[in-house]
Short mmCIF file of C-alpha atoms in Angstrom, two decimals:
data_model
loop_
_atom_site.label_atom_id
_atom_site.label_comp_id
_atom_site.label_asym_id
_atom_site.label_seq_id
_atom_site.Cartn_x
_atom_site.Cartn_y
_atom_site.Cartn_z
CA UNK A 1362 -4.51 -24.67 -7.73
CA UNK A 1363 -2.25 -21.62 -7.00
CA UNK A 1364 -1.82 -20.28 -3.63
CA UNK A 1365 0.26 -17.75 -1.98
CA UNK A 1366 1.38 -17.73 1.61
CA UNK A 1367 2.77 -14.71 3.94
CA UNK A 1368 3.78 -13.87 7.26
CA UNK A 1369 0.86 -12.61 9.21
CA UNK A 1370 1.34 -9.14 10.79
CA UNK A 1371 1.49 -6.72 11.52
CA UNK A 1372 5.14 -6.24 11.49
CA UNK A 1373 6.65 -3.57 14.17
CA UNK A 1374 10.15 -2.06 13.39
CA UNK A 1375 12.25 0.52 14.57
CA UNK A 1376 13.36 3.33 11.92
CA UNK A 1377 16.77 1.91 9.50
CA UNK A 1378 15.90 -1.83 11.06
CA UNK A 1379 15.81 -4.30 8.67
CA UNK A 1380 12.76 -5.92 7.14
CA UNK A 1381 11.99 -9.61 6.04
CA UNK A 1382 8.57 -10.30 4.70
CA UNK A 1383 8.02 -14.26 3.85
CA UNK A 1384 6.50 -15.19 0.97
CA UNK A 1385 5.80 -18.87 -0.45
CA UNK A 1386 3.78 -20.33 -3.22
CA UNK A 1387 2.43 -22.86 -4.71
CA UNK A 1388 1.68 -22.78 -8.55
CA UNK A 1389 1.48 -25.14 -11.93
CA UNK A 1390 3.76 -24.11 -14.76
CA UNK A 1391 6.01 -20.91 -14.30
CA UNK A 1392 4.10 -18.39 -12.32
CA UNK A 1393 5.58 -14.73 -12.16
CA UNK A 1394 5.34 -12.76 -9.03
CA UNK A 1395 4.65 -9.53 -7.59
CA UNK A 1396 5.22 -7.44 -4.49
CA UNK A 1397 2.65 -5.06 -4.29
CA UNK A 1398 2.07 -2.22 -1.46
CA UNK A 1399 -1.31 -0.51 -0.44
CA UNK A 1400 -0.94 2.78 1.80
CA UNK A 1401 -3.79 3.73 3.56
CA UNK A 1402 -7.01 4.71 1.46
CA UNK A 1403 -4.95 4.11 -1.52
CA UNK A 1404 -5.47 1.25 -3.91
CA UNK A 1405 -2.40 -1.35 -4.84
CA UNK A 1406 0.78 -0.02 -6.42
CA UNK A 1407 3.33 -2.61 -7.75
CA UNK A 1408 6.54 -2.40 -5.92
CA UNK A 1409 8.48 -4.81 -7.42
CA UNK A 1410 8.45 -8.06 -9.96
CA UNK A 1411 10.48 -11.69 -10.79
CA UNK A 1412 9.03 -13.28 -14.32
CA UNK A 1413 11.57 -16.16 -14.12
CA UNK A 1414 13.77 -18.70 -11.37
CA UNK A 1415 16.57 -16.38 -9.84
CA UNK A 1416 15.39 -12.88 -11.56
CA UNK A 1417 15.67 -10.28 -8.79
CA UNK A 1418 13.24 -7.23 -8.53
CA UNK A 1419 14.32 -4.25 -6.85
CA UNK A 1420 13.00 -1.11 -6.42
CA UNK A 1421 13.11 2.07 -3.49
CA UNK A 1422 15.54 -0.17 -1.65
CA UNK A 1423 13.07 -3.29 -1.68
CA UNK A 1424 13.93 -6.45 -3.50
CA UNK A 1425 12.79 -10.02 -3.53
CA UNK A 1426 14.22 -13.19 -5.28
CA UNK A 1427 12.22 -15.55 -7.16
CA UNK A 1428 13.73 -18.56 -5.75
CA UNK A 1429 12.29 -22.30 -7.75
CA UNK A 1430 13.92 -24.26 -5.28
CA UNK A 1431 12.42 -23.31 -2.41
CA UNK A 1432 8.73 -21.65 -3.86
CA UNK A 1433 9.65 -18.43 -2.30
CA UNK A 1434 9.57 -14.73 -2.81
CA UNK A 1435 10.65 -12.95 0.17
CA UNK A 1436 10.60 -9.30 0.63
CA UNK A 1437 13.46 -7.35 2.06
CA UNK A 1438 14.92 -4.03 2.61
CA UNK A 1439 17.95 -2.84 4.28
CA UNK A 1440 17.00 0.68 6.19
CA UNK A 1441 12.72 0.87 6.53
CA UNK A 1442 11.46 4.70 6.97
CA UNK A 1443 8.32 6.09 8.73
CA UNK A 1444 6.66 6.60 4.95
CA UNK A 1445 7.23 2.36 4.47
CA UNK A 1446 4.70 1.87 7.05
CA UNK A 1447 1.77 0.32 4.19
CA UNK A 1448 0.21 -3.27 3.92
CA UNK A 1449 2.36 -5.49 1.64
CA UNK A 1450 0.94 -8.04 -0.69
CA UNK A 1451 2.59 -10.87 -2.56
CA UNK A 1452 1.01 -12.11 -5.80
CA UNK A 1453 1.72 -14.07 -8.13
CA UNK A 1454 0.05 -14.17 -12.18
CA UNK A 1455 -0.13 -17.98 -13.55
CA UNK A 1456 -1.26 -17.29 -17.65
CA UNK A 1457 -3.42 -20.07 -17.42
CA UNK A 1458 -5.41 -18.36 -14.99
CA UNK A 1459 -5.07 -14.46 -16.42
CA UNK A 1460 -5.31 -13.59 -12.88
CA UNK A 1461 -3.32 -12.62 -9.93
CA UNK A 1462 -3.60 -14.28 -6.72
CA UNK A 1463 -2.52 -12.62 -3.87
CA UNK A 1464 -1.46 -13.51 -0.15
CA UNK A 1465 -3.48 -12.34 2.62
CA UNK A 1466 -1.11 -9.28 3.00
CA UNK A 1467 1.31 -7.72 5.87
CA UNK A 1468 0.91 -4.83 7.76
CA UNK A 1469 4.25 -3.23 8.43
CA UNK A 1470 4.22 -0.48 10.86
CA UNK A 1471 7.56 1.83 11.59
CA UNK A 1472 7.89 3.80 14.41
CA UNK A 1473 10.30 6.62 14.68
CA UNK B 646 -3.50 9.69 -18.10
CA UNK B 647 -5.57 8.56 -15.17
CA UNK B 648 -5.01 5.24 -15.34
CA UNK B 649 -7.91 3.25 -13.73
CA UNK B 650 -10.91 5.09 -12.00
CA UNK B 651 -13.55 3.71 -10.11
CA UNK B 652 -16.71 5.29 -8.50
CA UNK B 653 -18.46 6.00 -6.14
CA UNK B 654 -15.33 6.11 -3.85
CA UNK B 655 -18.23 5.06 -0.99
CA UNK B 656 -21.53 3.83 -0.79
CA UNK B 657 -23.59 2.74 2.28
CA UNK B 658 -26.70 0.43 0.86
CA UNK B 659 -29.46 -1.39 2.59
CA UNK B 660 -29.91 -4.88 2.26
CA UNK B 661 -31.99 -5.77 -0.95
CA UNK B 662 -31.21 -2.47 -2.68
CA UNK B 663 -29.08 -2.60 -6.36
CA UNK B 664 -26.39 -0.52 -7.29
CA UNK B 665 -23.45 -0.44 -9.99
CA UNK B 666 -19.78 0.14 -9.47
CA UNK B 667 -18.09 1.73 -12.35
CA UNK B 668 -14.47 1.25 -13.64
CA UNK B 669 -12.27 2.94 -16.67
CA UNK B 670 -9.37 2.96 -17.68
CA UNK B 671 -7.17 4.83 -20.76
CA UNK B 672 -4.45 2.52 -21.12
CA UNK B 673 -5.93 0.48 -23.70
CA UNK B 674 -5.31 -2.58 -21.90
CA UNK B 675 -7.50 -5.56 -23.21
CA UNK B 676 -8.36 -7.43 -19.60
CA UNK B 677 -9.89 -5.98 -16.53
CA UNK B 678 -10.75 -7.32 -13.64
CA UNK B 679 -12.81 -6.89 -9.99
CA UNK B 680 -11.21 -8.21 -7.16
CA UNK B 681 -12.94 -7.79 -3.36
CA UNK B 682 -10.80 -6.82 -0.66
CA UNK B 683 -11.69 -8.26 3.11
CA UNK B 684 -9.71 -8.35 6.48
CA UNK B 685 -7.04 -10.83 6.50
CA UNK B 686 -8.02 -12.31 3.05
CA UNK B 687 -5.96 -10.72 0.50
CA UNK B 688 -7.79 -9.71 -2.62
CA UNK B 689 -10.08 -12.39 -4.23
CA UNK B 690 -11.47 -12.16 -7.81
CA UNK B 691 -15.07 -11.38 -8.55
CA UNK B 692 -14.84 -11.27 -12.50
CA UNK B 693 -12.65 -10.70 -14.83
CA UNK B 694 -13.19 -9.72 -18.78
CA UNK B 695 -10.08 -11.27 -20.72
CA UNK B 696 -11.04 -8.96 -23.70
CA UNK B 697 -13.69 -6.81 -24.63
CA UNK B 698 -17.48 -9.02 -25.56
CA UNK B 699 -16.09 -11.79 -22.73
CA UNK B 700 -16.34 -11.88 -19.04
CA UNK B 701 -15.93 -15.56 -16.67
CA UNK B 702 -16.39 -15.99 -13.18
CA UNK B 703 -13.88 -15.31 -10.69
CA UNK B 704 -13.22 -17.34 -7.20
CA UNK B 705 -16.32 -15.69 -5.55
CA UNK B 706 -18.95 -14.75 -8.31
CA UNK B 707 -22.01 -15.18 -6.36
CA UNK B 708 -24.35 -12.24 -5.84
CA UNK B 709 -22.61 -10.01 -8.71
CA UNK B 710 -22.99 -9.27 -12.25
CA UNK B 711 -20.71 -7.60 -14.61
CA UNK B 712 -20.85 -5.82 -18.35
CA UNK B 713 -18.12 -5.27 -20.14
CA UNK B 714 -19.18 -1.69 -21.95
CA UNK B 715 -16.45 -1.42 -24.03
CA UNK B 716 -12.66 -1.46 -23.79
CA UNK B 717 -12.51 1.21 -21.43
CA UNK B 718 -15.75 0.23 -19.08
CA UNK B 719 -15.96 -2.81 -16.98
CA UNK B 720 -19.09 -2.52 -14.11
CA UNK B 721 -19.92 -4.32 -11.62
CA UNK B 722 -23.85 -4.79 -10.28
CA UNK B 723 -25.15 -5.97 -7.42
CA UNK B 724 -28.67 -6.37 -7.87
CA UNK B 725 -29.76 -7.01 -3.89
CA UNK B 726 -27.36 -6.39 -1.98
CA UNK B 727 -26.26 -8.15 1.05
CA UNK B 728 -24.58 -7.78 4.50
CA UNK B 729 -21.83 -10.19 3.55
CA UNK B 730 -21.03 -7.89 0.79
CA UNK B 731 -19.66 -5.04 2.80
CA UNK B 732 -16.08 -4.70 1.47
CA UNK B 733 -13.76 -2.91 -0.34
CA UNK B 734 -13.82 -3.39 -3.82
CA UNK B 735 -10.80 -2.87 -6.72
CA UNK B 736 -10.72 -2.68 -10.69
CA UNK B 737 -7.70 -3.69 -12.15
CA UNK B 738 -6.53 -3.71 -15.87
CA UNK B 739 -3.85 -5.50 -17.89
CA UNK B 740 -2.64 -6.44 -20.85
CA UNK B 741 -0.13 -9.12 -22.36
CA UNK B 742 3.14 -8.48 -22.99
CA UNK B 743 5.31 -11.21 -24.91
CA UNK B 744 2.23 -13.58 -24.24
CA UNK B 745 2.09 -13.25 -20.84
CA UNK B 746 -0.15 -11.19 -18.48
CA UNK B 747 1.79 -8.50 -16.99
CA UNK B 748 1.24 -6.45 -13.71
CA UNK B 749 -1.69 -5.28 -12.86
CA UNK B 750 -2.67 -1.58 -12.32
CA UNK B 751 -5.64 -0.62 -9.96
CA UNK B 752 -8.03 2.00 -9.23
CA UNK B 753 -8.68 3.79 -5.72
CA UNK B 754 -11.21 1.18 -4.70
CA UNK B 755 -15.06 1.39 -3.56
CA UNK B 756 -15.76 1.14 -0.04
CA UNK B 757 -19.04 -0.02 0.36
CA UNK B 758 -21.57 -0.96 3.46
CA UNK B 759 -24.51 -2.99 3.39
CA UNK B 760 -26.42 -2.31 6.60
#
């Protein structure tokens, strides 16, 4: 079945440190997959998406690479802000299922 | 456009007491979806409807029921509530785009207690 593994948090940085968020899966057929980010109270937002092997999805300095070869989808931004601080979730959507299924999620926190 | 709106935003129930959750959205999508939300799981889905007049089981059906009103409505009942049901609790909508499922958007959630 399809699964989605991610770095447990929560994740501590420094204002304009970088950030790495691991993300593997396993899936049948050609999954895509999602980043998506809950702030607190709030419901899920997408942040990003990869449909196919190599795509890239970027967005408000995040991106993530859909990598085949290694089942991975890591999250990454160059310069995190006090306003990133949110739980991250990677997903990924498998037609066969018409579902998402999600990792357990990451807590990044950013202190000033 | 609201996109997808759920209430009540919160509920505190006994155990053994009913209640529905409501969900609707205005993007015409054709799927919808419940999902539960607990600490260190993820999300994990309840139900889903695929179109309007269907609905299947999700990973963790037990205890819930859902009715797919019309395009727009999706509810979810729990008709005696349980302890192990406290959780947060997310509607979700969709539709396919070049025959694939595309992202999902969500409502606010429910946060609800069962004492």
């Amino acid at each position: 079945g399809n699964s989605v593994t991610q770095m447990e948090g929560p994740v501590t940085l420094s204002e304009e440190a970088f950030l790495t968020i691991n993300c593997t899966y396993t899936a049948t057929g050609y999954p895509s997959l999602f980043w998506y980010v809950q702030y607190p109270g709030e419901g899920l937002q997408l942040l990003l998406k990869a449909t196919k092997a190599d795509d890239k999805g970027s967005n408000k300095g995040f991106e993530a690479t859909y990598r085949k070869e290694t089942t991975s989808f890591h999250l990454e931004k160059g310069s995190v802000q006090v306003s990133d601080s949110a739980v991250y979730f990677c997903a990924l959507s498998n037609t066969g299922r018409r579902a998402l299924t999600f990792g357990s999620g990451t807590r990044l926190q950013v202190q000033p | 456009n609201a996109g997808v709106t759920q209430t009540p935003k919160f509920q505190v129930l006994k155990t053994g007491q009913s209640m529905t959750l409501q969900c609707a959205q205005d993007m015409n999508h054709n799927s919808m979806y419940w999902y539960r939300q607990d600490p260190g799981m993820g999300l994990r889905l309840i139900y889903y409807s695929a179109s309007e007049g269907t609905t299947d089981k999700g990973e963790v059906p037990n205890g819930y029921n859902v009715s797919r009103l019309n395009k727009r409505e999706f509810s979810l009942r729990l008709e005696s509530a349980a302890p192990s049901q406290t959780s947060v609790y997310f509607c979700a909508s969709t539709d396919k785009v070049m025959g694939a499922y595309n992202e999902q958007f969500f409502g606010p959630g429910t946060r609800l207690t069962v004492l």
